[in-house]
PDB file of C-alpha atoms in Angstrom:
ATOM      1  CA  MET A 426       9.393 -26.276  15.418  1.00 47.00           C
ATOM      2  CA  LYS A 427       8.040 -22.756  14.993  1.00 63.00           C
ATOM      3  CA  THR A 428       8.957 -20.077  17.436  1.00 78.00           C
ATOM      4  CA  ALA A 429       6.560 -17.595  19.005  1.00 74.00           C
ATOM      5  CA  SER A 430       8.284 -14.850  17.015  1.00 80.00           C
ATOM      6  CA  ALA A 431       7.627 -16.608  13.708  1.00 82.00           C
ATOM      7  CA  ASP A 432       3.993 -17.164  14.681  1.00 84.00           C
ATOM      8  CA  ARG A 433       3.634 -13.500  15.623  1.00 85.00           C
ATOM      9  CA  THR A 434       5.139 -12.449  12.295  1.00 89.00           C
ATOM     10  CA  LEU A 435       2.683 -14.618  10.362  1.00 93.00           C
ATOM     11  CA  VAL A 436      -0.233 -13.195  12.324  1.00 92.00           C
ATOM     12  CA  GLN A 437       0.923  -9.629  11.656  1.00 94.00           C
ATOM     13  CA  ILE A 438       1.310 -10.307   7.929  1.00 96.00           C
ATOM     14  CA  ALA A 439      -2.174 -11.833   7.803  1.00 96.00           C
ATOM     15  CA  LEU A 440      -3.622  -8.968   9.840  1.00 95.00           C
ATOM     16  CA  TYR A 441      -2.317  -6.306   7.460  1.00 97.00           C
ATOM     17  CA  ALA A 442      -3.448  -8.321   4.438  1.00 97.00           C
ATOM     18  CA  ALA A 443      -6.899  -8.286   6.062  1.00 97.00           C
ATOM     19  CA  VAL A 444      -6.679  -4.516   6.653  1.00 97.00           C
ATOM     20  CA  ILE A 445      -5.984  -4.002   2.944  1.00 97.00           C
ATOM     21  CA  ALA A 446      -8.946  -6.237   2.111  1.00 97.00           C
ATOM     22  CA  VAL A 447     -11.249  -4.336   4.491  1.00 96.00           C
ATOM     23  CA  LEU A 448     -10.246  -1.056   2.860  1.00 96.00           C
ATOM     24  CA  GLY A 449     -11.571  -2.601  -0.355  1.00 93.00           C
ATOM     25  CA  LEU A 450     -15.058  -2.486   1.141  1.00 92.00           C
ATOM     26  CA  MET A 451     -15.029   1.262   0.741  1.00 91.00           C
ATOM     27  CA  PRO A 452     -16.569   2.264  -2.582  1.00 88.00           C
ATOM     28  CA  LYS A 453     -14.309   2.864  -5.547  1.00 88.00           C
ATOM     29  CA  PHE A 454     -14.623   5.901  -7.763  1.00 87.00           C
ATOM     30  CA  ASP A 455     -14.244   5.212 -11.449  1.00 85.00           C
ATOM     31  CA  LEU A 456     -12.697   7.984 -13.507  1.00 78.00           C
ATOM     32  CA  PRO A 457     -13.237   7.767 -17.248  1.00 76.00           C
ATOM     33  CA  PHE A 458     -10.139   9.834 -18.035  1.00 74.00           C
ATOM     34  CA  ALA A 459      -7.832   7.676 -15.869  1.00 76.00           C
ATOM     35  CA  GLY A 460      -7.840   4.758 -18.282  1.00 75.00           C
ATOM     36  CA  GLY A 461     -10.093   2.630 -16.086  1.00 78.00           C
ATOM     37  CA  VAL A 462      -8.034   2.941 -12.889  1.00 87.00           C
ATOM     38  CA  PRO A 463     -10.356   3.741  -9.968  1.00 88.00           C
ATOM     39  CA  ILE A 464      -9.717   5.753  -6.838  1.00 90.00           C
ATOM     40  CA  THR A 465      -9.729   3.357  -3.870  1.00 93.00           C
ATOM     41  CA  ALA A 466      -8.798   3.401  -0.191  1.00 95.00           C
ATOM     42  CA  GLN A 467      -6.586   0.340  -0.546  1.00 96.00           C
ATOM     43  CA  SER A 468      -3.415   2.270  -1.300  1.00 96.00           C
ATOM     44  CA  MET A 469      -3.609   3.494   2.294  1.00 97.00           C
ATOM     45  CA  GLY A 470      -3.355  -0.130   3.430  1.00 97.00           C
ATOM     46  CA  ILE A 471      -0.259  -0.557   1.279  1.00 98.00           C
ATOM     47  CA  MET A 472       1.385   2.463   2.901  1.00 98.00           C
ATOM     48  CA  LEU A 473       0.312   1.296   6.352  1.00 97.00           C
ATOM     49  CA  ALA A 474       1.692  -2.224   5.877  1.00 97.00           C
ATOM     50  CA  GLY A 475       5.124  -0.891   4.960  1.00 97.00           C
ATOM     51  CA  VAL A 476       5.240   1.797   7.632  1.00 97.00           C
ATOM     52  CA  MET A 477       4.041  -0.468  10.412  1.00 96.00           C
ATOM     53  CA  LEU A 478       5.609  -3.825   9.512  1.00 96.00           C
ATOM     54  CA  GLY A 479       8.820  -2.809   7.783  1.00 95.00           C
ATOM     55  CA  ALA A 480      10.045  -3.659   4.311  1.00 96.00           C
ATOM     56  CA  TRP A 481       9.893  -7.457   4.153  1.00 96.00           C
ATOM     57  CA  ARG A 482       6.857  -8.051   6.333  1.00 96.00           C
ATOM     58  CA  GLY A 483       4.952  -5.218   4.656  1.00 97.00           C
ATOM     59  CA  ALA A 484       5.697  -6.596   1.190  1.00 98.00           C
ATOM     60  CA  ALA A 485       4.722 -10.090   2.398  1.00 98.00           C
ATOM     61  CA  ALA A 486       1.367  -8.793   3.699  1.00 98.00           C
ATOM     62  CA  VAL A 487       0.660  -7.181   0.339  1.00 98.00           C
ATOM     63  CA  GLY A 488       1.818 -10.309  -1.461  1.00 98.00           C
ATOM     64  CA  LEU A 489      -0.601 -12.415   0.600  1.00 98.00           C
ATOM     65  CA  PHE A 490      -3.423 -10.006  -0.245  1.00 98.00           C
ATOM     66  CA  LEU A 491      -2.594 -10.134  -3.967  1.00 98.00           C
ATOM     67  CA  LEU A 492      -2.381 -13.934  -3.877  1.00 98.00           C
ATOM     68  CA  ALA A 493      -5.908 -14.062  -2.469  1.00 98.00           C
ATOM     69  CA  VAL A 494      -7.061 -11.650  -5.204  1.00 98.00           C
ATOM     70  CA  ALA A 495      -5.371 -13.740  -7.913  1.00 98.00           C
ATOM     71  CA  MET A 496      -7.093 -16.838  -6.577  1.00 97.00           C
ATOM     72  CA  GLY A 497     -10.444 -15.157  -7.130  1.00 96.00           C
ATOM     73  CA  ALA A 498     -11.255 -13.541  -3.808  1.00 96.00           C
ATOM     74  CA  PRO A 499     -13.229 -10.352  -4.582  1.00 96.00           C
ATOM     75  CA  LEU A 500     -11.100  -8.213  -2.280  1.00 96.00           C
ATOM     76  CA  LEU A 501     -10.356  -5.265  -4.533  1.00 95.00           C
ATOM     77  CA  ALA A 502     -12.602  -2.230  -4.251  1.00 93.00           C
ATOM     78  CA  GLY A 503     -15.834  -2.820  -6.081  1.00 91.00           C
ATOM     79  CA  GLY A 504     -15.686  -6.578  -5.433  1.00 93.00           C
ATOM     80  CA  ARG A 505     -13.102  -7.290  -8.088  1.00 94.00           C
ATOM     81  CA  GLY A 506     -10.831 -10.309  -7.958  1.00 96.00           C
ATOM     82  CA  GLY A 507      -9.381 -13.092 -10.043  1.00 96.00           C
ATOM     83  CA  PHE A 508      -6.296 -13.389 -12.176  1.00 96.00           C
ATOM     84  CA  GLY A 509      -7.802 -11.185 -14.876  1.00 95.00           C
ATOM     85  CA  VAL A 510      -7.419  -8.012 -12.771  1.00 96.00           C
ATOM     86  CA  PHE A 511      -3.680  -8.254 -13.441  1.00 97.00           C
ATOM     87  CA  PHE A 512      -4.377  -7.618 -17.126  1.00 95.00           C
ATOM     88  CA  THR A 513      -6.313  -4.379 -16.655  1.00 93.00           C
ATOM     89  CA  PRO A 514      -4.998  -0.797 -16.631  1.00 93.00           C
ATOM     90  CA  SER A 515      -4.784  -1.110 -12.807  1.00 94.00           C
ATOM     91  CA  ALA A 516      -2.180  -3.878 -13.104  1.00 96.00           C
ATOM     92  CA  GLY A 517       0.775  -1.529 -12.720  1.00 96.00           C
ATOM     93  CA  PHE A 518      -0.582  -0.308  -9.417  1.00 97.00           C
ATOM     94  CA  LEU A 519      -1.483  -3.809  -8.236  1.00 97.00           C
ATOM     95  CA  LEU A 520       1.905  -5.276  -9.125  1.00 97.00           C
ATOM     96  CA  GLY A 521       3.549  -2.189  -7.671  1.00 98.00           C
ATOM     97  CA  TYR A 522       1.812  -2.589  -4.312  1.00 98.00           C
ATOM     98  CA  PRO A 523       4.429  -4.929  -2.784  1.00 98.00           C
ATOM     99  CA  VAL A 524       7.240  -2.738  -4.119  1.00 98.00           C
ATOM    100  CA  ALA A 525       5.556   0.329  -2.612  1.00 98.00           C
ATOM    101  CA  ALA A 526       5.101  -1.375   0.766  1.00 98.00           C
ATOM    102  CA  PHE A 527       8.725  -2.526   0.683  1.00 98.00           C
ATOM    103  CA  ALA A 528       9.915   1.015  -0.118  1.00 98.00           C
ATOM    104  CA  ALA A 529       7.769   2.532   2.641  1.00 98.00           C
ATOM    105  CA  GLY A 530       9.078  -0.004   5.127  1.00 97.00           C
ATOM    106  CA  LEU A 531      12.668   0.508   4.069  1.00 97.00           C
ATOM    107  CA  ALA A 532      12.297   4.280   4.397  1.00 97.00           C
ATOM    108  CA  MET A 533      10.684   3.918   7.816  1.00 95.00           C
ATOM    109  CA  GLN A 534      13.535   1.682   8.945  1.00 94.00           C
ATOM    110  CA  GLY A 535      16.068   4.178   7.623  1.00 95.00           C
ATOM    111  CA  LEU A 536      14.323   7.006   9.465  1.00 94.00           C
ATOM    112  CA  ARG A 537      13.925   5.121  12.757  1.00 89.00           C
ATOM    113  CA  ARG A 538      15.974   7.696  14.672  1.00 92.00           C
ATOM    114  CA  ARG A 539      13.570  10.461  13.607  1.00 94.00           C
ATOM    115  CA  ALA A 540      10.258  11.281  15.252  1.00 94.00           C
ATOM    116  CA  VAL A 541       7.531   8.838  14.190  1.00 95.00           C
ATOM    117  CA  LEU A 542       5.133  11.332  12.596  1.00 97.00           C
ATOM    118  CA  PRO A 543       7.495  12.920  10.053  1.00 97.00           C
ATOM    119  CA  ALA A 544       9.269   9.609   9.413  1.00 97.00           C
ATOM    120  CA  ALA A 545       5.983   7.806   8.735  1.00 97.00           C
ATOM    121  CA  LEU A 546       4.745  10.641   6.521  1.00 98.00           C
ATOM    122  CA  ALA A 547       7.945  10.610   4.469  1.00 98.00           C
ATOM    123  CA  ALA A 548       7.890   6.801   4.218  1.00 98.00           C
ATOM    124  CA  ALA A 549       4.227   6.701   3.166  1.00 98.00           C
ATOM    125  CA  VAL A 550       4.765   9.369   0.507  1.00 98.00           C
ATOM    126  CA  LEU A 551       7.891   7.649  -0.784  1.00 98.00           C
ATOM    127  CA  GLY A 552       6.285   4.218  -1.051  1.00 98.00           C
ATOM    128  CA  GLY A 553       2.696   5.136  -1.846  1.00 97.00           C
ATOM    129  CA  ILE A 554       3.363   7.942  -4.320  1.00 98.00           C
ATOM    130  CA  VAL A 555       6.976   8.261  -5.472  1.00 98.00           C
ATOM    131  CA  VAL A 556       7.532   4.526  -6.004  1.00 98.00           C
ATOM    132  CA  LEU A 557       3.978   3.409  -6.826  1.00 98.00           C
ATOM    133  CA  TYR A 558       2.973   6.046  -9.379  1.00 97.00           C
ATOM    134  CA  PRO A 559       5.625   5.252 -12.021  1.00 97.00           C
ATOM    135  CA  LEU A 560       4.631   1.584 -11.895  1.00 97.00           C
ATOM    136  CA  GLY A 561       0.972   2.536 -12.164  1.00 96.00           C
ATOM    137  CA  ILE A 562       1.726   4.803 -15.111  1.00 96.00           C
ATOM    138  CA  LEU A 563       3.486   1.919 -16.867  1.00 96.00           C
ATOM    139  CA  GLY A 564       0.437  -0.278 -16.370  1.00 94.00           C
ATOM    140  CA  MET A 565      -1.950   2.419 -17.546  1.00 93.00           C
ATOM    141  CA  SER A 566       0.158   2.878 -20.666  1.00 94.00           C
ATOM    142  CA  ALA A 567       0.733  -0.795 -21.427  1.00 93.00           C
ATOM    143  CA  LEU A 568      -2.751  -2.104 -20.685  1.00 91.00           C
ATOM    144  CA  GLY A 569      -4.908   0.993 -21.009  1.00 86.00           C
ATOM    145  CA  SER A 570      -5.625   3.348 -23.789  1.00 82.00           C
ATOM    146  CA  LEU A 571      -3.318   6.108 -22.536  1.00 89.00           C
ATOM    147  CA  ALA A 572       0.035   7.294 -23.786  1.00 92.00           C
ATOM    148  CA  PRO A 573       2.672   7.558 -21.030  1.00 93.00           C
ATOM    149  CA  LEU A 574       2.365  11.346 -20.705  1.00 95.00           C
ATOM    150  CA  ALA A 575      -1.439  11.146 -20.632  1.00 93.00           C
ATOM    151  CA  ALA A 576      -1.228   8.400 -17.979  1.00 93.00           C
ATOM    152  CA  ALA A 577       1.117  10.559 -15.896  1.00 94.00           C
ATOM    153  CA  LYS A 578      -1.278  13.485 -16.156  1.00 93.00           C
ATOM    154  CA  ALA A 579      -4.212  11.239 -15.228  1.00 92.00           C
ATOM    155  CA  CYS A 580      -2.356  10.161 -12.080  1.00 92.00           C
ATOM    156  CA  LEU A 581      -2.419  13.738 -10.834  1.00 93.00           C
ATOM    157  CA  VAL A 582      -6.053  13.182  -9.861  1.00 92.00           C
ATOM    158  CA  PHE A 583      -4.893  10.536  -7.360  1.00 94.00           C
ATOM    159  CA  LEU A 584      -2.361  12.831  -5.694  1.00 96.00           C
ATOM    160  CA  PRO A 585      -4.600  14.790  -3.254  1.00 95.00           C
ATOM    161  CA  GLY A 586      -6.267  11.634  -1.944  1.00 95.00           C
ATOM    162  CA  ASP A 587      -2.978   9.796  -1.603  1.00 97.00           C
ATOM    163  CA  ALA A 588      -1.485  12.764   0.250  1.00 98.00           C
ATOM    164  CA  VAL A 589      -4.387  12.599   2.720  1.00 97.00           C
ATOM    165  CA  LYS A 590      -3.868   8.826   3.055  1.00 98.00           C
ATOM    166  CA  ALA A 591      -0.167   9.394   3.806  1.00 98.00           C
ATOM    167  CA  VAL A 592      -1.065  11.882   6.550  1.00 98.00           C
ATOM    168  CA  LEU A 593      -3.566   9.396   8.027  1.00 98.00           C
ATOM    169  CA  VAL A 594      -0.934   6.644   7.952  1.00 98.00           C
ATOM    170  CA  ALA A 595       1.524   8.928   9.762  1.00 98.00           C
ATOM    171  CA  LEU A 596      -1.080   9.799  12.409  1.00 97.00           C
ATOM    172  CA  ILE A 597      -1.941   6.123  12.904  1.00 96.00           C
ATOM    173  CA  ALA A 598       1.740   5.200  13.220  1.00 96.00           C
ATOM    174  CA  GLN A 599       2.319   7.968  15.759  1.00 96.00           C
ATOM    175  CA  THR A 600      -0.729   6.923  17.794  1.00 95.00           C
ATOM    176  CA  VAL A 601       0.322   3.269  17.782  1.00 94.00           C
ATOM    177  CA  ALA A 602       3.914   4.196  18.681  1.00 92.00           C
ATOM    178  CA  ARG A 603       2.695   6.133  21.708  1.00 92.00           C
ATOM    179  CA  GLY A 604       0.535   3.314  23.041  1.00 90.00           C
ATOM    180  CA  LEU A 605       2.339   0.215  21.793  1.00 86.00           C
ATOM    181  CA  PRO A 606       5.868   1.113  20.701  1.00 81.00           C
ATOM    182  CA  ASP A 607       6.734  -2.542  20.054  1.00 81.00           C
ATOM    183  CA  ALA A 608       3.912  -2.789  17.495  1.00 80.00           C
ATOM    184  CA  LEU A 609       5.807  -0.501  15.116  1.00 80.00           C
ATOM    185  CA  LEU A 610       8.011  -3.261  13.727  1.00 77.00           C
ATOM    186  CA  SER A 611       9.602  -0.982  11.139  1.00 74.00           C
ATOM    187  CA  ARG A 612      11.372   0.859  13.965  1.00 71.00           C
ATOM    188  CA  ALA A 613      12.853  -2.232  15.619  1.00 70.00           C
TER     189      ALA A 613
END
């Protein structure tokens, strides 16, 4: 028999998977020099899942989202979906999403004694930039037409937007923590 806690966990995982999907409704920006990897808002959802849900739940939410994408749901920015997206230059980022959410959640849990805003900012940057970018660079190099150094340089274009996303995630986490402290599962 399921407990109320297990049901709540499943709902939270599904909710954050839906948030990531909704962020895919925002238009993507294709950059010809980035090996076919677009700028999207969905990396913010990855950061948010980890920061808000913690390591395991955040990674599970991202995993659920990616499962739906693999099954053909057009949930990626620009209406992309299907198993084939995992064989494009974006594959490193996509496969790195659960790792990034896990890292953000782990960092947030480790920083739970710190104020929410700086802890969430540090966690979002760690997961969404420090951990995710090397995996994205690998994908751009392996499946794109870029050498590793060129892929790393191309990723610099993503940095300002991802820094803004990390700040937004930190502000959201702080706002939620003020109104609903129990909703910030990464701090429990």
